[in-house]
Tab-separated table of C-alpha atoms in Angstrom:
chain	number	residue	atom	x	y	z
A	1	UNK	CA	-7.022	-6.197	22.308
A	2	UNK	CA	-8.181	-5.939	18.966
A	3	UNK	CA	-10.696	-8.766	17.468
A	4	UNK	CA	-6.998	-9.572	14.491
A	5	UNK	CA	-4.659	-9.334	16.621
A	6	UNK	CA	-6.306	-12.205	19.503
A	7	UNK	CA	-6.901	-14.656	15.928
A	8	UNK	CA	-2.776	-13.720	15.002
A	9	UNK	CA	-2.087	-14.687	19.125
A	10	UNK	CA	-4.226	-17.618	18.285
A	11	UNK	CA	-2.409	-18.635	15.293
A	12	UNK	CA	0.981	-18.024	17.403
A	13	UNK	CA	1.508	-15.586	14.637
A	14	UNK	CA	5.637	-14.265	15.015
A	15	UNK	CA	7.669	-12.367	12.600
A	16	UNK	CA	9.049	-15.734	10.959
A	17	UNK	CA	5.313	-17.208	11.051
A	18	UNK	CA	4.305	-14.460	8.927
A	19	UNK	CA	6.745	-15.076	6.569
A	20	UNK	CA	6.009	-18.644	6.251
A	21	UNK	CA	2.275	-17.967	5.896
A	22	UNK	CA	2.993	-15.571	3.226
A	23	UNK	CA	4.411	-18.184	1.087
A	24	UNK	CA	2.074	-18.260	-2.079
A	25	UNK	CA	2.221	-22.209	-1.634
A	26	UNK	CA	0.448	-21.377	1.753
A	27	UNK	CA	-2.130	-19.082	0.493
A	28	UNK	CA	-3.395	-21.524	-2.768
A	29	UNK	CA	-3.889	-24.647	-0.059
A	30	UNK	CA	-5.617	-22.260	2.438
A	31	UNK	CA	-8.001	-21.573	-0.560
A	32	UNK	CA	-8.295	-25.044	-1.872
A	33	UNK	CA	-9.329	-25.916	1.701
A	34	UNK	CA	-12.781	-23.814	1.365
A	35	UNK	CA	-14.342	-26.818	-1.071
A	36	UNK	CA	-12.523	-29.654	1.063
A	37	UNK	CA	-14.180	-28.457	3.779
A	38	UNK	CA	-17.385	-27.742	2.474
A	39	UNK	CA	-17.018	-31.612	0.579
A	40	UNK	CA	-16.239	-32.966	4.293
A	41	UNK	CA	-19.627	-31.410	6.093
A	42	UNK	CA	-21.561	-32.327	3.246
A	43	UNK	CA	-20.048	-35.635	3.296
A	44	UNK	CA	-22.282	-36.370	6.469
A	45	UNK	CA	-24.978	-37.147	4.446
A	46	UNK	CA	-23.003	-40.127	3.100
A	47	UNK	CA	-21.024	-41.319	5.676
A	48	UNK	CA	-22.278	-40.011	8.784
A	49	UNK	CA	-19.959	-38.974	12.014
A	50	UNK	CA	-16.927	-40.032	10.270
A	51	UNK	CA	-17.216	-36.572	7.915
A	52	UNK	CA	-15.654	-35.316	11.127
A	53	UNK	CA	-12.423	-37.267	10.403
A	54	UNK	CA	-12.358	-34.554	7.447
A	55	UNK	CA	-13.605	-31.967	9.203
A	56	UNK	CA	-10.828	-32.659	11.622
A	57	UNK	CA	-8.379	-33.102	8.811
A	58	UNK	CA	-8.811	-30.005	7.239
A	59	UNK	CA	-8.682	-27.954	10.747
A	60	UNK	CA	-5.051	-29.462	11.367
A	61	UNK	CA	-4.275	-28.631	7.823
A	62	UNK	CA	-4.998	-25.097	7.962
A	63	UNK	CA	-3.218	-24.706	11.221
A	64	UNK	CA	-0.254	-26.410	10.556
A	65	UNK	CA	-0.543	-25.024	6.735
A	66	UNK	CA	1.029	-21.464	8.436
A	67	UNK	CA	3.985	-23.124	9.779
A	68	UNK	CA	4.668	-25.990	6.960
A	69	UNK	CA	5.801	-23.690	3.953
A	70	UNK	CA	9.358	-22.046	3.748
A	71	UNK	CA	9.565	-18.158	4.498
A	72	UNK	CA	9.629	-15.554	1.185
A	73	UNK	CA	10.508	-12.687	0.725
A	74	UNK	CA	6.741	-10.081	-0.663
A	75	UNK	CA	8.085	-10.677	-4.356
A	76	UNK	CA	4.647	-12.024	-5.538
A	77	UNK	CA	0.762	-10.691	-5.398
A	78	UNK	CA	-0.069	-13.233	-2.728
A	79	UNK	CA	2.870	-12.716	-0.383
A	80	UNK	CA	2.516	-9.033	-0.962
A	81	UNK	CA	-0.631	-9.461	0.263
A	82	UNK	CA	-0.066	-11.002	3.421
A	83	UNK	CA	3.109	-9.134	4.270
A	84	UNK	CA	0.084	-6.200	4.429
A	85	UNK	CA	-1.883	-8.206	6.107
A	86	UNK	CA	0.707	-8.405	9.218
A	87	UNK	CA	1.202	-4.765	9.135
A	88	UNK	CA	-3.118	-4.115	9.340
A	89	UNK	CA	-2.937	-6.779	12.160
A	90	UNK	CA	0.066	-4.836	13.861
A	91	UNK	CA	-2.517	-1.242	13.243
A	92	UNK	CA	0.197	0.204	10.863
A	93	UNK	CA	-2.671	0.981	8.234
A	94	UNK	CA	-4.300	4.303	7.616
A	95	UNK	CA	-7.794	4.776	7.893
A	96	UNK	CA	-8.547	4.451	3.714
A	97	UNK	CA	-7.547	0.966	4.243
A	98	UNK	CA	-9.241	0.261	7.482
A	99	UNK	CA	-12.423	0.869	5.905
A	100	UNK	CA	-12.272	-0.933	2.875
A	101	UNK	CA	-11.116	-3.747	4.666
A	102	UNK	CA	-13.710	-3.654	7.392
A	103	UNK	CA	-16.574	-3.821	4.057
A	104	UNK	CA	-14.281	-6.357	2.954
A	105	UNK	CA	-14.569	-8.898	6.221
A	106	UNK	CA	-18.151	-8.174	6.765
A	107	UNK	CA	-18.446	-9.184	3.284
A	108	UNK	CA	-16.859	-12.473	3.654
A	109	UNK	CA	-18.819	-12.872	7.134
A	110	UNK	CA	-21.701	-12.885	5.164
A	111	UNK	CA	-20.296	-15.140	2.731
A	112	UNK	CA	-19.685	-17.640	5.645
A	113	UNK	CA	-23.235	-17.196	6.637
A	114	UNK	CA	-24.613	-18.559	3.146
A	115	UNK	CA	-22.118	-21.355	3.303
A	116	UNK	CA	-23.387	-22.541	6.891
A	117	UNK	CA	-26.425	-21.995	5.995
A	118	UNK	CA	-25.860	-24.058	2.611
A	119	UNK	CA	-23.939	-26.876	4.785
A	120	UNK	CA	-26.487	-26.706	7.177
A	121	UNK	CA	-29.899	-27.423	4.895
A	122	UNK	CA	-27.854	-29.513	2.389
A	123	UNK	CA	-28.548	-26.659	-0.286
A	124	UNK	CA	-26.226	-26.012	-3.599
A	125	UNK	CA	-27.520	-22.611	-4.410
A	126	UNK	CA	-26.461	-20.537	-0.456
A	127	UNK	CA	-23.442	-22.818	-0.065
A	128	UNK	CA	-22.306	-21.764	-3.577
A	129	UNK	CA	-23.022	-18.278	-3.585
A	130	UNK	CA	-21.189	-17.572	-0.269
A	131	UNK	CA	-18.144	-19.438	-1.259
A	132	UNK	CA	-18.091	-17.013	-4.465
A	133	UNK	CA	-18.860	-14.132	-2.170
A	134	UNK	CA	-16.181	-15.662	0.644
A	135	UNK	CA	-12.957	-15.863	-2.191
A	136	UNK	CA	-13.908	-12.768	-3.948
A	137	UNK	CA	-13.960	-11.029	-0.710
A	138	UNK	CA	-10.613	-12.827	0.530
A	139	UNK	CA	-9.294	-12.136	-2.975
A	140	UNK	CA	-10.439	-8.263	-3.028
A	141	UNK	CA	-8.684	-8.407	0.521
A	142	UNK	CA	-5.250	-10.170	-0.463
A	143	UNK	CA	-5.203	-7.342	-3.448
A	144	UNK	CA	-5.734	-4.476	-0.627
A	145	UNK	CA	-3.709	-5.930	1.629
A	146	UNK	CA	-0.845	-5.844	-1.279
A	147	UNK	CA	-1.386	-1.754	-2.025
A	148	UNK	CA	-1.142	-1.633	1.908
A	149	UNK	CA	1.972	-2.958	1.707
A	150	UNK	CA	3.356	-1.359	-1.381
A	151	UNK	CA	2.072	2.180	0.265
A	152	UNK	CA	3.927	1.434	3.112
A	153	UNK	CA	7.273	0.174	1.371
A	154	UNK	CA	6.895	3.737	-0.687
A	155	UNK	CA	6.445	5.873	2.595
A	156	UNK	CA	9.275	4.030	4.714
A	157	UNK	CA	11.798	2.805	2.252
């Protein structure tokens, strides 16, 4: 089984799930949870163990954030984007794609690396240049994801 589709299983990811998680309400908190969670590791440095209340906060949040929202239709950028998202997860895109998006995850990846490395040594500059590199890769992916999806609307109308 492919590395997307066991974090989809994870994420109990169905046909009505994806819908929900494509809601743009969805996507915006699923970004605004990078700096609350970076805020809530750092926080250890003030408060101690309890910055794993937030840590612990923001987990819940970001599962239950795929279930809260209410389904839509891929009218805007965002939902477009996931709706492509689900069909790369179900191996419905062609190999342009698969590439780009592959440069695109390790580029995140390495994104995430600066910010635990940033979270890790209590330093601004890493923890701030891989969230920049983290969104505009997740951004840059979210756009792809969208032409994906467009493509495949065009092909199979």
């Amino acid at each position: 089984m492919k590395s997307h589709n066991v974090v989809a299983g994870v994420h109990g990811m169905t046909g009505e799930t994806w819908k929900k998680h494509a809601n743009p309400w969805s996507v915006w908190t699923r970004f605004a949870a990078i700096p609350a969670f970076e805020l809530a590791v750092w926080s250890r440095e003030w408060i101690g163990w309890w910055s794993l209340a937030g840590v612990a906060v923001i987990v819940v949040w970001l599962w239950l954030n795929v279930r809260l929202f209410s389904p839509v239709e891929p009218e805007s950028w965002a939902a477009r984007g996931i709706y492509g998202e689900q069909l790369h997860v179900e191996g419905r895109a062609p190999a342009a794609h698969r590439v780009v998006l592959r440069l695109l995850i390790v580029a995140g990846l390495i994104g995430f690396a600066f910010i635990a490395w940033g979270l890790t040594v209590l330093e601004i500059w890493p923890l701030a240049f891989g969230t920049t590199l983290l969104v505009l890769a997740q951004l840059w992916r979210i756009d792809r994801y969208g032409l994906l999806y467009e493509q495949h609307q065009s092909q199979n109308p």
